[in-house]
PDB file of C-alpha atoms in Angstrom:
ATOM      1  CA  UNK A   1      48.103   1.021  45.791  1.00  0.00           C
ATOM      2  CA  UNK A   2      48.086   4.583  44.744  1.00  0.00           C
ATOM      3  CA  UNK A   3      45.064   7.236  44.991  1.00  0.00           C
ATOM      4  CA  UNK A   4      44.194   8.692  42.000  1.00  0.00           C
ATOM      5  CA  UNK A   5      43.152  12.316  42.475  1.00  0.00           C
ATOM      6  CA  UNK A   6      39.533  13.125  41.900  1.00  0.00           C
ATOM      7  CA  UNK A   7      38.568  15.282  39.096  1.00  0.00           C
ATOM      8  CA  UNK A   8      37.914  18.697  39.912  1.00  0.00           C
ATOM      9  CA  UNK A   9      34.223  19.375  39.683  1.00  0.00           C
ATOM     10  CA  UNK A  10      33.136  22.106  37.468  1.00  0.00           C
ATOM     11  CA  UNK A  11      30.255  24.007  38.817  1.00  0.00           C
ATOM     12  CA  UNK A  12      27.962  25.875  36.476  1.00  0.00           C
ATOM     13  CA  UNK A  13      28.472  29.356  38.536  1.00  0.00           C
ATOM     14  CA  UNK A  14      32.118  29.336  37.167  1.00  0.00           C
ATOM     15  CA  UNK A  15      32.566  30.844  33.698  1.00  0.00           C
ATOM     16  CA  UNK A  16      33.864  28.907  30.733  1.00  0.00           C
ATOM     17  CA  UNK A  17      36.364  30.417  28.242  1.00  0.00           C
ATOM     18  CA  UNK A  18      35.853  33.270  26.635  1.00  0.00           C
ATOM     19  CA  UNK A  19      35.679  34.110  22.860  1.00  0.00           C
ATOM     20  CA  UNK A  20      38.919  35.693  23.142  1.00  0.00           C
ATOM     21  CA  UNK A  21      41.358  34.743  20.282  1.00  0.00           C
ATOM     22  CA  UNK A  22      45.246  33.102  21.210  1.00  0.00           C
ATOM     23  CA  UNK A  23      47.537  35.517  20.963  1.00  0.00           C
ATOM     24  CA  UNK A  24      48.780  35.656  17.044  1.00  0.00           C
ATOM     25  CA  UNK A  25      45.093  34.678  15.540  1.00  0.00           C
ATOM     26  CA  UNK A  26      42.549  36.465  14.229  1.00  0.00           C
ATOM     27  CA  UNK A  27      38.880  36.160  15.404  1.00  0.00           C
ATOM     28  CA  UNK A  28      37.168  33.984  12.740  1.00  0.00           C
ATOM     29  CA  UNK A  29      34.567  35.520  10.574  1.00  0.00           C
ATOM     30  CA  UNK A  30      30.973  34.646  11.350  1.00  0.00           C
ATOM     31  CA  UNK A  31      29.154  32.783   8.623  1.00  0.00           C
ATOM     32  CA  UNK A  32      26.177  34.154   7.449  1.00  0.00           C
ATOM     33  CA  UNK A  33      22.656  32.735   8.496  1.00  0.00           C
ATOM     34  CA  UNK A  34      20.463  31.947   5.928  1.00  0.00           C
ATOM     35  CA  UNK A  35      17.277  33.887   6.093  1.00  0.00           C
ATOM     36  CA  UNK A  36      13.964  34.793   4.400  1.00  0.00           C
ATOM     37  CA  UNK A  37      14.529  35.518   0.458  1.00  0.00           C
ATOM     38  CA  UNK A  38      14.307  39.256  -0.050  1.00  0.00           C
ATOM     39  CA  UNK A  39      10.966  40.535  -1.733  1.00  0.00           C
ATOM     40  CA  UNK A  40      11.256  40.839  -5.473  1.00  0.00           C
ATOM     41  CA  UNK A  41      12.374  44.011  -6.782  1.00  0.00           C
ATOM     42  CA  UNK A  42       9.975  46.271  -8.475  1.00  0.00           C
ATOM     43  CA  UNK A  43      10.424  46.228 -12.162  1.00  0.00           C
ATOM     44  CA  UNK A  44       8.780  44.662 -15.684  1.00  0.00           C
ATOM     45  CA  UNK A  45       7.996  40.995 -13.916  1.00  0.00           C
ATOM     46  CA  UNK A  46       6.663  42.592 -10.478  1.00  0.00           C
ATOM     47  CA  UNK A  47       4.344  45.115 -12.839  1.00  0.00           C
ATOM     48  CA  UNK A  48       2.769  42.527 -14.859  1.00  0.00           C
ATOM     49  CA  UNK A  49       1.219  40.511 -11.875  1.00  0.00           C
ATOM     50  CA  UNK A  50       1.305  36.824 -11.058  1.00  0.00           C
ATOM     51  CA  UNK A  51       2.107  34.298 -13.772  1.00  0.00           C
ATOM     52  CA  UNK A  52      -0.565  32.056 -14.140  1.00  0.00           C
ATOM     53  CA  UNK A  53       0.021  28.324 -13.714  1.00  0.00           C
ATOM     54  CA  UNK A  54       0.147  26.078 -16.295  1.00  0.00           C
ATOM     55  CA  UNK A  55      -3.137  24.553 -17.603  1.00  0.00           C
ATOM     56  CA  UNK A  56      -3.496  20.750 -17.235  1.00  0.00           C
ATOM     57  CA  UNK A  57      -5.571  18.870 -19.679  1.00  0.00           C
ATOM     58  CA  UNK A  58      -8.645  16.831 -18.147  1.00  0.00           C
ATOM     59  CA  UNK A  59      -7.749  13.477 -17.556  1.00  0.00           C
ATOM     60  CA  UNK A  60      -8.728  11.009 -20.239  1.00  0.00           C
ATOM     61  CA  UNK A  61     -10.935   7.836 -19.482  1.00  0.00           C
ATOM     62  CA  UNK A  62     -10.165   5.230 -21.602  1.00  0.00           C
ATOM     63  CA  UNK A  63     -13.133   3.498 -23.266  1.00  0.00           C
ATOM     64  CA  UNK A  64     -11.915   0.016 -21.668  1.00  0.00           C
ATOM     65  CA  UNK A  65     -12.463   1.159 -18.317  1.00  0.00           C
ATOM     66  CA  UNK A  66     -16.068   1.937 -18.675  1.00  0.00           C
ATOM     67  CA  UNK A  67     -16.403  -1.359 -19.963  1.00  0.00           C
ATOM     68  CA  UNK A  68     -15.311  -3.121 -17.026  1.00  0.00           C
ATOM     69  CA  UNK A  69     -12.079  -4.954 -15.421  1.00  0.00           C
ATOM     70  CA  UNK A  70      -9.785  -6.742 -17.419  1.00  0.00           C
ATOM     71  CA  UNK A  71     -10.166 -10.329 -17.096  1.00  0.00           C
ATOM     72  CA  UNK A  72      -7.225 -12.572 -17.080  1.00  0.00           C
ATOM     73  CA  UNK A  73      -7.482 -16.717 -16.770  1.00  0.00           C
ATOM     74  CA  UNK A  74      -4.688 -18.271 -15.174  1.00  0.00           C
ATOM     75  CA  UNK A  75      -5.158 -22.168 -15.710  1.00  0.00           C
ATOM     76  CA  UNK A  76      -5.143 -24.384 -12.517  1.00  0.00           C
ATOM     77  CA  UNK A  77      -6.406 -27.257 -11.083  1.00  0.00           C
ATOM     78  CA  UNK A  78      -8.991 -26.935  -8.036  1.00  0.00           C
ATOM     79  CA  UNK A  79      -6.046 -28.389  -5.891  1.00  0.00           C
ATOM     80  CA  UNK A  80      -3.410 -25.786  -7.470  1.00  0.00           C
ATOM     81  CA  UNK A  81      -5.991 -23.026  -7.634  1.00  0.00           C
ATOM     82  CA  UNK A  82      -4.739 -21.492  -4.377  1.00  0.00           C
ATOM     83  CA  UNK A  83      -1.150 -21.733  -5.092  1.00  0.00           C
ATOM     84  CA  UNK A  84      -1.714 -20.155  -8.318  1.00  0.00           C
ATOM     85  CA  UNK A  85      -3.635 -17.128  -6.491  1.00  0.00           C
ATOM     86  CA  UNK A  86      -0.880 -16.899  -4.234  1.00  0.00           C
ATOM     87  CA  UNK A  87       1.510 -16.411  -6.996  1.00  0.00           C
ATOM     88  CA  UNK A  88      -0.685 -13.983  -8.544  1.00  0.00           C
ATOM     89  CA  UNK A  89      -0.601 -12.013  -5.650  1.00  0.00           C
ATOM     90  CA  UNK A  90       2.921 -12.042  -5.429  1.00  0.00           C
ATOM     91  CA  UNK A  91       3.436 -11.067  -9.008  1.00  0.00           C
ATOM     92  CA  UNK A  92       0.817  -7.868  -8.572  1.00  0.00           C
ATOM     93  CA  UNK A  93       2.589  -6.895  -5.400  1.00  0.00           C
ATOM     94  CA  UNK A  94       6.305  -7.404  -7.219  1.00  0.00           C
ATOM     95  CA  UNK A  95       5.179  -5.066  -9.926  1.00  0.00           C
ATOM     96  CA  UNK A  96       3.788  -2.214  -7.552  1.00  0.00           C
ATOM     97  CA  UNK A  97       0.311  -2.988  -6.765  1.00  0.00           C
ATOM     98  CA  UNK A  98      -0.343  -2.075  -2.914  1.00  0.00           C
ATOM     99  CA  UNK A  99      -1.290  -4.538  -0.719  1.00  0.00           C
ATOM    100  CA  UNK A 100      -4.576  -2.992   0.070  1.00  0.00           C
ATOM    101  CA  UNK A 101      -5.865  -3.030  -3.380  1.00  0.00           C
ATOM    102  CA  UNK A 102      -5.977  -6.712  -3.602  1.00  0.00           C
ATOM    103  CA  UNK A 103      -9.333  -8.864  -2.475  1.00  0.00           C
ATOM    104  CA  UNK A 104      -8.838 -12.864  -2.890  1.00  0.00           C
ATOM    105  CA  UNK A 105     -11.776 -14.612  -3.160  1.00  0.00           C
ATOM    106  CA  UNK A 106     -11.965 -18.271  -2.908  1.00  0.00           C
ATOM    107  CA  UNK A 107     -15.088 -20.598  -4.092  1.00  0.00           C
ATOM    108  CA  UNK A 108     -14.065 -23.836  -2.122  1.00  0.00           C
ATOM    109  CA  UNK A 109     -12.170 -24.104   1.456  1.00  0.00           C
ATOM    110  CA  UNK A 110     -11.229 -20.930   2.752  1.00  0.00           C
ATOM    111  CA  UNK A 111      -8.079 -19.548   2.288  1.00  0.00           C
ATOM    112  CA  UNK A 112      -5.327 -20.182   5.026  1.00  0.00           C
ATOM    113  CA  UNK A 113      -4.967 -16.706   5.828  1.00  0.00           C
ATOM    114  CA  UNK A 114      -8.650 -16.265   5.916  1.00  0.00           C
ATOM    115  CA  UNK A 115      -8.836 -19.247   8.256  1.00  0.00           C
ATOM    116  CA  UNK A 116      -6.270 -18.116  10.373  1.00  0.00           C
ATOM    117  CA  UNK A 117      -7.742 -14.575  10.830  1.00  0.00           C
ATOM    118  CA  UNK A 118     -11.396 -15.769  11.328  1.00  0.00           C
ATOM    119  CA  UNK A 119     -10.048 -17.653  14.276  1.00  0.00           C
ATOM    120  CA  UNK A 120      -9.468 -14.336  16.274  1.00  0.00           C
ATOM    121  CA  UNK A 121     -12.961 -13.519  15.932  1.00  0.00           C
ATOM    122  CA  UNK A 122     -15.256 -12.066  13.200  1.00  0.00           C
ATOM    123  CA  UNK A 123     -14.969  -8.436  14.391  1.00  0.00           C
ATOM    124  CA  UNK A 124     -11.354  -8.306  13.995  1.00  0.00           C
ATOM    125  CA  UNK A 125     -11.528 -10.237  10.660  1.00  0.00           C
ATOM    126  CA  UNK A 126     -13.703  -7.777   9.073  1.00  0.00           C
ATOM    127  CA  UNK A 127     -11.890  -4.630  10.779  1.00  0.00           C
ATOM    128  CA  UNK A 128      -9.166  -5.806   8.657  1.00  0.00           C
ATOM    129  CA  UNK A 129     -11.257  -5.942   5.529  1.00  0.00           C
ATOM    130  CA  UNK A 130     -12.229  -2.407   6.201  1.00  0.00           C
ATOM    131  CA  UNK A 131      -9.006  -1.013   6.917  1.00  0.00           C
ATOM    132  CA  UNK A 132      -7.944  -1.668   3.195  1.00  0.00           C
ATOM    133  CA  UNK A 133      -4.217  -1.661   4.200  1.00  0.00           C
ATOM    134  CA  UNK A 134      -3.427  -5.280   3.184  1.00  0.00           C
ATOM    135  CA  UNK A 135      -4.320  -8.033   0.952  1.00  0.00           C
ATOM    136  CA  UNK A 136      -7.468  -9.176   2.157  1.00  0.00           C
ATOM    137  CA  UNK A 137      -9.056 -13.072   1.681  1.00  0.00           C
ATOM    138  CA  UNK A 138     -12.314 -14.219   2.052  1.00  0.00           C
ATOM    139  CA  UNK A 139     -15.083 -16.547   0.643  1.00  0.00           C
ATOM    140  CA  UNK A 140     -16.455 -15.491  -2.883  1.00  0.00           C
ATOM    141  CA  UNK A 141     -20.061 -15.538  -1.560  1.00  0.00           C
ATOM    142  CA  UNK A 142     -18.986 -13.227   1.712  1.00  0.00           C
ATOM    143  CA  UNK A 143     -21.323 -10.169   1.299  1.00  0.00           C
ATOM    144  CA  UNK A 144     -19.301  -8.070   3.244  1.00  0.00           C
ATOM    145  CA  UNK A 145     -16.578  -7.465   0.379  1.00  0.00           C
ATOM    146  CA  UNK A 146     -16.384  -4.290  -1.189  1.00  0.00           C
ATOM    147  CA  UNK A 147     -14.748  -3.568  -4.586  1.00  0.00           C
ATOM    148  CA  UNK A 148     -10.904  -3.145  -4.844  1.00  0.00           C
ATOM    149  CA  UNK A 149      -8.937  -2.596  -7.860  1.00  0.00           C
ATOM    150  CA  UNK A 150      -8.133  -5.826  -8.244  1.00  0.00           C
ATOM    151  CA  UNK A 151      -9.829  -8.990  -7.446  1.00  0.00           C
ATOM    152  CA  UNK A 152      -8.137 -12.461  -7.474  1.00  0.00           C
ATOM    153  CA  UNK A 153     -10.536 -15.553  -7.574  1.00  0.00           C
ATOM    154  CA  UNK A 154      -9.179 -18.982  -6.647  1.00  0.00           C
ATOM    155  CA  UNK A 155     -11.739 -21.586  -8.300  1.00  0.00           C
ATOM    156  CA  UNK A 156     -10.659 -24.051  -5.875  1.00  0.00           C
ATOM    157  CA  UNK A 157     -13.830 -26.147  -5.324  1.00  0.00           C
ATOM    158  CA  UNK A 158     -17.567 -25.373  -4.913  1.00  0.00           C
ATOM    159  CA  UNK A 159     -20.453 -26.496  -6.792  1.00  0.00           C
ATOM    160  CA  UNK A 160     -21.096 -25.171 -10.286  1.00  0.00           C
ATOM    161  CA  UNK A 161     -24.000 -23.479  -8.956  1.00  0.00           C
ATOM    162  CA  UNK A 162     -21.863 -21.430  -6.386  1.00  0.00           C
ATOM    163  CA  UNK A 163     -18.965 -20.657  -8.740  1.00  0.00           C
ATOM    164  CA  UNK A 164     -21.442 -19.547 -11.451  1.00  0.00           C
ATOM    165  CA  UNK A 165     -22.705 -16.874  -8.997  1.00  0.00           C
ATOM    166  CA  UNK A 166     -19.342 -16.121  -7.554  1.00  0.00           C
ATOM    167  CA  UNK A 167     -17.648 -14.971 -11.020  1.00  0.00           C
ATOM    168  CA  UNK A 168     -20.245 -12.419 -12.109  1.00  0.00           C
ATOM    169  CA  UNK A 169     -19.862 -10.947  -8.274  1.00  0.00           C
ATOM    170  CA  UNK A 170     -16.177 -10.893  -8.544  1.00  0.00           C
ATOM    171  CA  UNK A 171     -16.389  -8.764 -11.939  1.00  0.00           C
ATOM    172  CA  UNK A 172     -18.335  -6.365 -10.133  1.00  0.00           C
ATOM    173  CA  UNK A 173     -15.946  -6.059  -7.326  1.00  0.00           C
ATOM    174  CA  UNK A 174     -12.993  -5.797  -9.442  1.00  0.00           C
ATOM    175  CA  UNK A 175     -12.409  -1.930 -10.587  1.00  0.00           C
ATOM    176  CA  UNK A 176      -9.480  -2.782 -12.910  1.00  0.00           C
ATOM    177  CA  UNK A 177      -8.686  -6.523 -12.835  1.00  0.00           C
ATOM    178  CA  UNK A 178     -10.251  -9.860 -12.244  1.00  0.00           C
ATOM    179  CA  UNK A 179      -7.730 -12.573 -12.173  1.00  0.00           C
ATOM    180  CA  UNK A 180      -9.527 -16.198 -12.225  1.00  0.00           C
ATOM    181  CA  UNK A 181      -7.374 -19.131 -11.148  1.00  0.00           C
ATOM    182  CA  UNK A 182      -8.923 -22.216 -12.103  1.00  0.00           C
ATOM    183  CA  UNK A 183      -9.750 -25.038 -14.845  1.00  0.00           C
ATOM    184  CA  UNK A 184     -10.116 -23.067 -18.029  1.00  0.00           C
ATOM    185  CA  UNK A 185     -12.970 -25.086 -19.456  1.00  0.00           C
ATOM    186  CA  UNK A 186     -14.876 -25.343 -16.250  1.00  0.00           C
ATOM    187  CA  UNK A 187     -14.511 -21.537 -15.749  1.00  0.00           C
ATOM    188  CA  UNK A 188     -15.420 -20.940 -19.648  1.00  0.00           C
ATOM    189  CA  UNK A 189     -18.459 -23.049 -19.154  1.00  0.00           C
ATOM    190  CA  UNK A 190     -19.731 -21.704 -16.028  1.00  0.00           C
ATOM    191  CA  UNK A 191     -18.961 -17.915 -17.270  1.00  0.00           C
ATOM    192  CA  UNK A 192     -20.885 -18.437 -20.617  1.00  0.00           C
ATOM    193  CA  UNK A 193     -23.858 -20.269 -18.381  1.00  0.00           C
ATOM    194  CA  UNK A 194     -23.993 -17.447 -16.154  1.00  0.00           C
ATOM    195  CA  UNK A 195     -23.800 -14.492 -18.252  1.00  0.00           C
TER     196      UNK A 195
END
């Protein structure tokens, strides 16, 4: 088997090739390095002083915002209210709502996400609520939930009295939009009785 000669080792003390152009070539012209921009030349613009920033009109508060959130009712049976709420959340996210802007409340059995997260303990569950970086699911009668721009209520059961208390409380938590998923006849009857 033939022996392959070892590659010569290059030591750091050995100088490398010098920047000497090969015969017949000229040294390349160095390219300019961008630096700070020169100061403006004195002249009419400099003598006038700083240019004022364009004024912006004050934001206008729509009258509807002062009246409370917009309310939407999505017809659904008690058994289909969770699915309707999940579809509403998906649509909100698809249309650009940030997950942390959405609170989902249930009047009957807890949402499966809430039940799963509660299995890790109350402290972890409520820490996610306080972080406000994801959609949060809770029981409609939970006292610790705070307002969010959008509140979705799944009327998936619960007594009439519980639903009657939950709907105005949810409206108070919704800053811009309240979506109620449930039986329209029951929801309208309970809303008119509770308000």
